[in-house]
Coordinates of C-alpha atoms in Angstrom, one line a residue:
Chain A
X1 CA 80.2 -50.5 114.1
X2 CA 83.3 -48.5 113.3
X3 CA 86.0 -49.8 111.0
X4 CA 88.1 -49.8 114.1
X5 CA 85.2 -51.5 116.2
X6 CA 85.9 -54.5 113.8
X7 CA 89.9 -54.5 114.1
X8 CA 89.3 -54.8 117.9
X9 CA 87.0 -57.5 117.6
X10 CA 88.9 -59.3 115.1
X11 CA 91.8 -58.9 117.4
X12 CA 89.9 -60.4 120.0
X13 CA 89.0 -63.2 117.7
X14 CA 91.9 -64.4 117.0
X15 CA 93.7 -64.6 120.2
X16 CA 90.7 -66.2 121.5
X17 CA 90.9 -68.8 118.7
X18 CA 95.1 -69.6 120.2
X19 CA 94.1 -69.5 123.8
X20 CA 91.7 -72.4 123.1
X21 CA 94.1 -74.5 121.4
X22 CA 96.5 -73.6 123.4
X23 CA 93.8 -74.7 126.4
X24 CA 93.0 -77.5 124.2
X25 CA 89.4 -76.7 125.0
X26 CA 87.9 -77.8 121.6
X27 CA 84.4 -76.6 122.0
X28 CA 85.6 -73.1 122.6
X29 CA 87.8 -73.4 119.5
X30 CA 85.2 -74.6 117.4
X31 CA 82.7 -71.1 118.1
X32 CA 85.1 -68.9 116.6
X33 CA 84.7 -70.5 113.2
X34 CA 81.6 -70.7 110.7
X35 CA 80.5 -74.0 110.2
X36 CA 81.2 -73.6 106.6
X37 CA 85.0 -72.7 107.0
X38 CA 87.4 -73.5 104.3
X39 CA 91.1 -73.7 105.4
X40 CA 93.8 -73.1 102.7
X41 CA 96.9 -74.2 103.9
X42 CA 99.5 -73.2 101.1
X43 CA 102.8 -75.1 101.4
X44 CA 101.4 -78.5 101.4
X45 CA 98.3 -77.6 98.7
X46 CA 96.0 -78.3 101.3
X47 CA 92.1 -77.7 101.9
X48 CA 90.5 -78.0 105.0
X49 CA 86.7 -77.9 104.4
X50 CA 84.1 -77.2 107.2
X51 CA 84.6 -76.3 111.1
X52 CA 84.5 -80.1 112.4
X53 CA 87.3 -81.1 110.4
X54 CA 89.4 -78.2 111.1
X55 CA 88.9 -78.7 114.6
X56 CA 89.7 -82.9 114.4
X57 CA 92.9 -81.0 112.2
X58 CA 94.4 -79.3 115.3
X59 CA 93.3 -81.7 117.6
X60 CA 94.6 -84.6 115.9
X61 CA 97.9 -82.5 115.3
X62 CA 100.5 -84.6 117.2
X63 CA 102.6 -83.9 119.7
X64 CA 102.7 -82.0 123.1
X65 CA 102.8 -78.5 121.6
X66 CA 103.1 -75.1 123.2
X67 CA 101.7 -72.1 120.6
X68 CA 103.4 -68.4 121.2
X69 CA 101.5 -65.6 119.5
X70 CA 104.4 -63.3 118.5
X71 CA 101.7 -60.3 116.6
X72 CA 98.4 -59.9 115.5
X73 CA 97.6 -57.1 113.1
X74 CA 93.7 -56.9 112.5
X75 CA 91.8 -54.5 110.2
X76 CA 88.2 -53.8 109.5
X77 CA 88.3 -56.5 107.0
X78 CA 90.7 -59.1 108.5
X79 CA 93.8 -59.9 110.6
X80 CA 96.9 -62.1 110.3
X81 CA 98.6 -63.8 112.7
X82 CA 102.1 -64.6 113.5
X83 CA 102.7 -67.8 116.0
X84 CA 105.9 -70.2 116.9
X85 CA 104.4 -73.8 118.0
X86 CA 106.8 -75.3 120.1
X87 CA 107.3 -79.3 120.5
X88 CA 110.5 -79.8 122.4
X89 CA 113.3 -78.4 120.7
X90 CA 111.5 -77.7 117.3
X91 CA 110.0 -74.7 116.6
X92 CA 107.5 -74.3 113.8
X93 CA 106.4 -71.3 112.3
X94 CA 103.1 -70.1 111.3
X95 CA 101.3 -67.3 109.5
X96 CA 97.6 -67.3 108.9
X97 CA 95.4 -64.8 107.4
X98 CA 92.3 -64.6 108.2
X99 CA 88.4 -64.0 106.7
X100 CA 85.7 -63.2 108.6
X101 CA 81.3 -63.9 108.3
X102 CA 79.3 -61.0 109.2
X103 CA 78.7 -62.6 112.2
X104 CA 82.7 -61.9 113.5
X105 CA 83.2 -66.0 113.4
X106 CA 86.4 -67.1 111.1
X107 CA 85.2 -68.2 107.7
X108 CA 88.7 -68.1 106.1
X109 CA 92.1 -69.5 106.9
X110 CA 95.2 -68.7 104.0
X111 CA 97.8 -70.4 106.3
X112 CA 101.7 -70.2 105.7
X113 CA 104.1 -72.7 107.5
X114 CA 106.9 -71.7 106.2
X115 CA 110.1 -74.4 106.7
X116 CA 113.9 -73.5 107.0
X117 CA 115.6 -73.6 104.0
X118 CA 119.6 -72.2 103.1
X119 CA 119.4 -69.0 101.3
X120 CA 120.5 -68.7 97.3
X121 CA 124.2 -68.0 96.8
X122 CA 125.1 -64.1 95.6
X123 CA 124.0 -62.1 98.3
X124 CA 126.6 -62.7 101.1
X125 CA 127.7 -58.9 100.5
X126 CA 124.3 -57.3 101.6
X127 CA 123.3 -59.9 105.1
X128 CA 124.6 -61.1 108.1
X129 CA 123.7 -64.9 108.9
X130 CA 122.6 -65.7 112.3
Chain B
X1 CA 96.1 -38.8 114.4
X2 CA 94.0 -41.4 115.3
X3 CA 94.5 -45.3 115.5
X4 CA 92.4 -45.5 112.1
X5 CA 94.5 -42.9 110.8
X6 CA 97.5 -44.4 111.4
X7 CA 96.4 -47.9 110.0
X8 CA 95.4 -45.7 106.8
X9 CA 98.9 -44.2 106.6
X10 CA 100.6 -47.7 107.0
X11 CA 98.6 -49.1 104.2
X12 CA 99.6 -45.9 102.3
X13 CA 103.1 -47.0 102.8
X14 CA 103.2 -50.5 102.1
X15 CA 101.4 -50.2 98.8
X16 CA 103.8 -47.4 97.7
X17 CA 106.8 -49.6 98.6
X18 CA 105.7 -52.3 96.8
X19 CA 104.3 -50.2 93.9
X20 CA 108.0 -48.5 93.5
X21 CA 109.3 -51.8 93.8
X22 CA 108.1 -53.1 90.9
X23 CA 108.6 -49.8 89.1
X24 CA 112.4 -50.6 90.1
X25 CA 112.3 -47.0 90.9
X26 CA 115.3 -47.1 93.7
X27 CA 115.0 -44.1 95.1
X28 CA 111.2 -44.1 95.6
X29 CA 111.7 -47.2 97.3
X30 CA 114.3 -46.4 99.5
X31 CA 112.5 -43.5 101.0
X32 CA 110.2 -46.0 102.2
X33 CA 112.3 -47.0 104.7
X34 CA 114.3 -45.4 108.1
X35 CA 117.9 -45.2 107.0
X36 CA 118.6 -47.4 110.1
X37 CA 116.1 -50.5 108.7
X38 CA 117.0 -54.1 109.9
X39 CA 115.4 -56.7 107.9
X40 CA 114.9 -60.1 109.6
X41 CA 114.8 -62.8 106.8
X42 CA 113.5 -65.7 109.3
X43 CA 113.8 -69.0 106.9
X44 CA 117.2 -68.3 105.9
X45 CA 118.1 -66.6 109.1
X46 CA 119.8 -63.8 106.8
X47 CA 119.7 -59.8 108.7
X48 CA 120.0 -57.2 106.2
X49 CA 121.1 -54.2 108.3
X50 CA 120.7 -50.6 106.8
X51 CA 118.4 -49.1 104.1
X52 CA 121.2 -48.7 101.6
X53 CA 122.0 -53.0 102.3
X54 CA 118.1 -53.6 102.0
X55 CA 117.6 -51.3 98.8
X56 CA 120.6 -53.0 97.3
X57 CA 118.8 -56.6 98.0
X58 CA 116.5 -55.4 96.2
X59 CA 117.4 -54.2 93.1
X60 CA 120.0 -56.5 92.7
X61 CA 117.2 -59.5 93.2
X62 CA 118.0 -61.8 90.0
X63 CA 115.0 -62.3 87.4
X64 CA 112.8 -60.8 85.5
X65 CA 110.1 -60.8 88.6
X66 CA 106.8 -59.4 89.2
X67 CA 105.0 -58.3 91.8
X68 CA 101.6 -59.2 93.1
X69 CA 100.0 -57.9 96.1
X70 CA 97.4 -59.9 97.4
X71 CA 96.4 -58.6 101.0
X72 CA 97.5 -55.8 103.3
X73 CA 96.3 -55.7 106.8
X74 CA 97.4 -52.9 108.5
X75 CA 97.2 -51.2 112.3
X76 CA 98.0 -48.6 114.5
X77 CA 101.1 -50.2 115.2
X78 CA 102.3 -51.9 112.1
X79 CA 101.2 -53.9 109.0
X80 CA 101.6 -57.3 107.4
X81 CA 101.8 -57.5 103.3
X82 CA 101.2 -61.2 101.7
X83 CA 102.4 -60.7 98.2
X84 CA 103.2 -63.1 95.0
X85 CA 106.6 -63.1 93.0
X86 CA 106.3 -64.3 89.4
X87 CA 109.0 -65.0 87.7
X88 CA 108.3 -66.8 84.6
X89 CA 106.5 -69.8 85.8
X90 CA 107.9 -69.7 89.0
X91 CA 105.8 -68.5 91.9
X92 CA 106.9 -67.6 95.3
X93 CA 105.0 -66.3 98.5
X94 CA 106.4 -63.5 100.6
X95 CA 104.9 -62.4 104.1
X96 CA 106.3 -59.0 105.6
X97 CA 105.3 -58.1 108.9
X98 CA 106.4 -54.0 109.2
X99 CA 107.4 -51.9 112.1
X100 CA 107.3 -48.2 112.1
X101 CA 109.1 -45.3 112.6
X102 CA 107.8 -42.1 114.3
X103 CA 107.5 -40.5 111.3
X104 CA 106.0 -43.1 109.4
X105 CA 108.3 -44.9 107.6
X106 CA 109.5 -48.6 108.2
X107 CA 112.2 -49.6 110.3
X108 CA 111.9 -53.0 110.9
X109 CA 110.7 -56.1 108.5
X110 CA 110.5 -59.4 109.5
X111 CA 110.4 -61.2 106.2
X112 CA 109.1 -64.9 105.6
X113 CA 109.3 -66.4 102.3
X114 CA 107.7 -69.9 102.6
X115 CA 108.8 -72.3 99.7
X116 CA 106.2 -75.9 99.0
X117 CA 106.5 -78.8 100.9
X118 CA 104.8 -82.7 101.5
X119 CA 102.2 -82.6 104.0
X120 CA 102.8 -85.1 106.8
X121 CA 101.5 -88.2 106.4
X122 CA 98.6 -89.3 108.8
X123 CA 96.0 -86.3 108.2
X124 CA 94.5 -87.6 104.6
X125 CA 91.2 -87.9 106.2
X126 CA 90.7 -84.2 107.1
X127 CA 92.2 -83.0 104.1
X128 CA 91.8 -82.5 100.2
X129 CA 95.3 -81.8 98.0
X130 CA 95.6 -79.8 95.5

């Protein structure tokens, strides 16, 4: 396997990984994961530790959600992720990184929610707000 | 050039703007960049329009901040950088997804710069803090 045999499985990976949450089809979900997965999820200071409970994770996640994948970028090593989950009129943000087993399964998530905020004052001069 | 030798190139590029960044070497950093850059800051919903406006940003960022680069995953088509500001004993996470120019250099950035949070309650079973 090329180095860019691996991006284009890795690719293929991880939108198959949001096309079964999305489906809600938890069996498929769970077979792109090792069984020994560890989740990192950064904002909150939160582990996730083994497949089961990261699938109970998302499928416990409440609400009737939608997920857009806005860009995947995938190397030989590992890809990242860019979604918008939609529930109603709030849209969440979510950036994951991920590691993968020899065998092409996930056996890393970094993941980055990132939340709204108002930006620091002293910079009006350089940005347009929108 | 090939797909792989386009992924190379990106990676070339991101390290060297970060790299130059931290040097505060301006003008190294700025030719990193397409003079017509826009820079989408998503959590503050702040566009910085223009290479000049974006180097600027920079170098007038407040702190005595360093830069850590933790992962670069990079494609034919564009690249994502996850790095880690220190400042003192203050840490922040940055996430830039890059879009290229034909001739290599970056024109677009959509910037996220996720700040902590308090999980949700309602997932403590699944989870371990830290």
């Amino acid at each position: 396997m090329t180095v860019h045999d691996d991006a284009v499985r890795h690719r293929e990976t991880v939108l198959g990984l949001w096309a079964a949450c999305q489906d809600r089809d938890w069996t498929r979900y769970a077979d792109h994961f090792a069984p020994d997965l560890v989740c990192d999820i950064w904002q909150t200071r939160e582990l996730v530790r083994g497949r089961a409970d990261w699938v109970r994770f998302n499928a416990e996640y409440p609400g009737d959600w939608r997920i857009e994948v806005v860009r995947v970028v995938t190397d030989g090593d590992g890809a990242v992720s860019w979604v918008r989950v939609h529930v109603g009129d709030q849209h969440m943000t979510g950036v994951s990184f991920f590691t993968f087993a020899p065998d092409g399964r996930v056996s890393r998530i970094d993941d980055h929610w990132p939340e709204p905020y108002d930006p620091p004052a002293g910079r009006e001069h350089l940005v347009e707000r929108y």
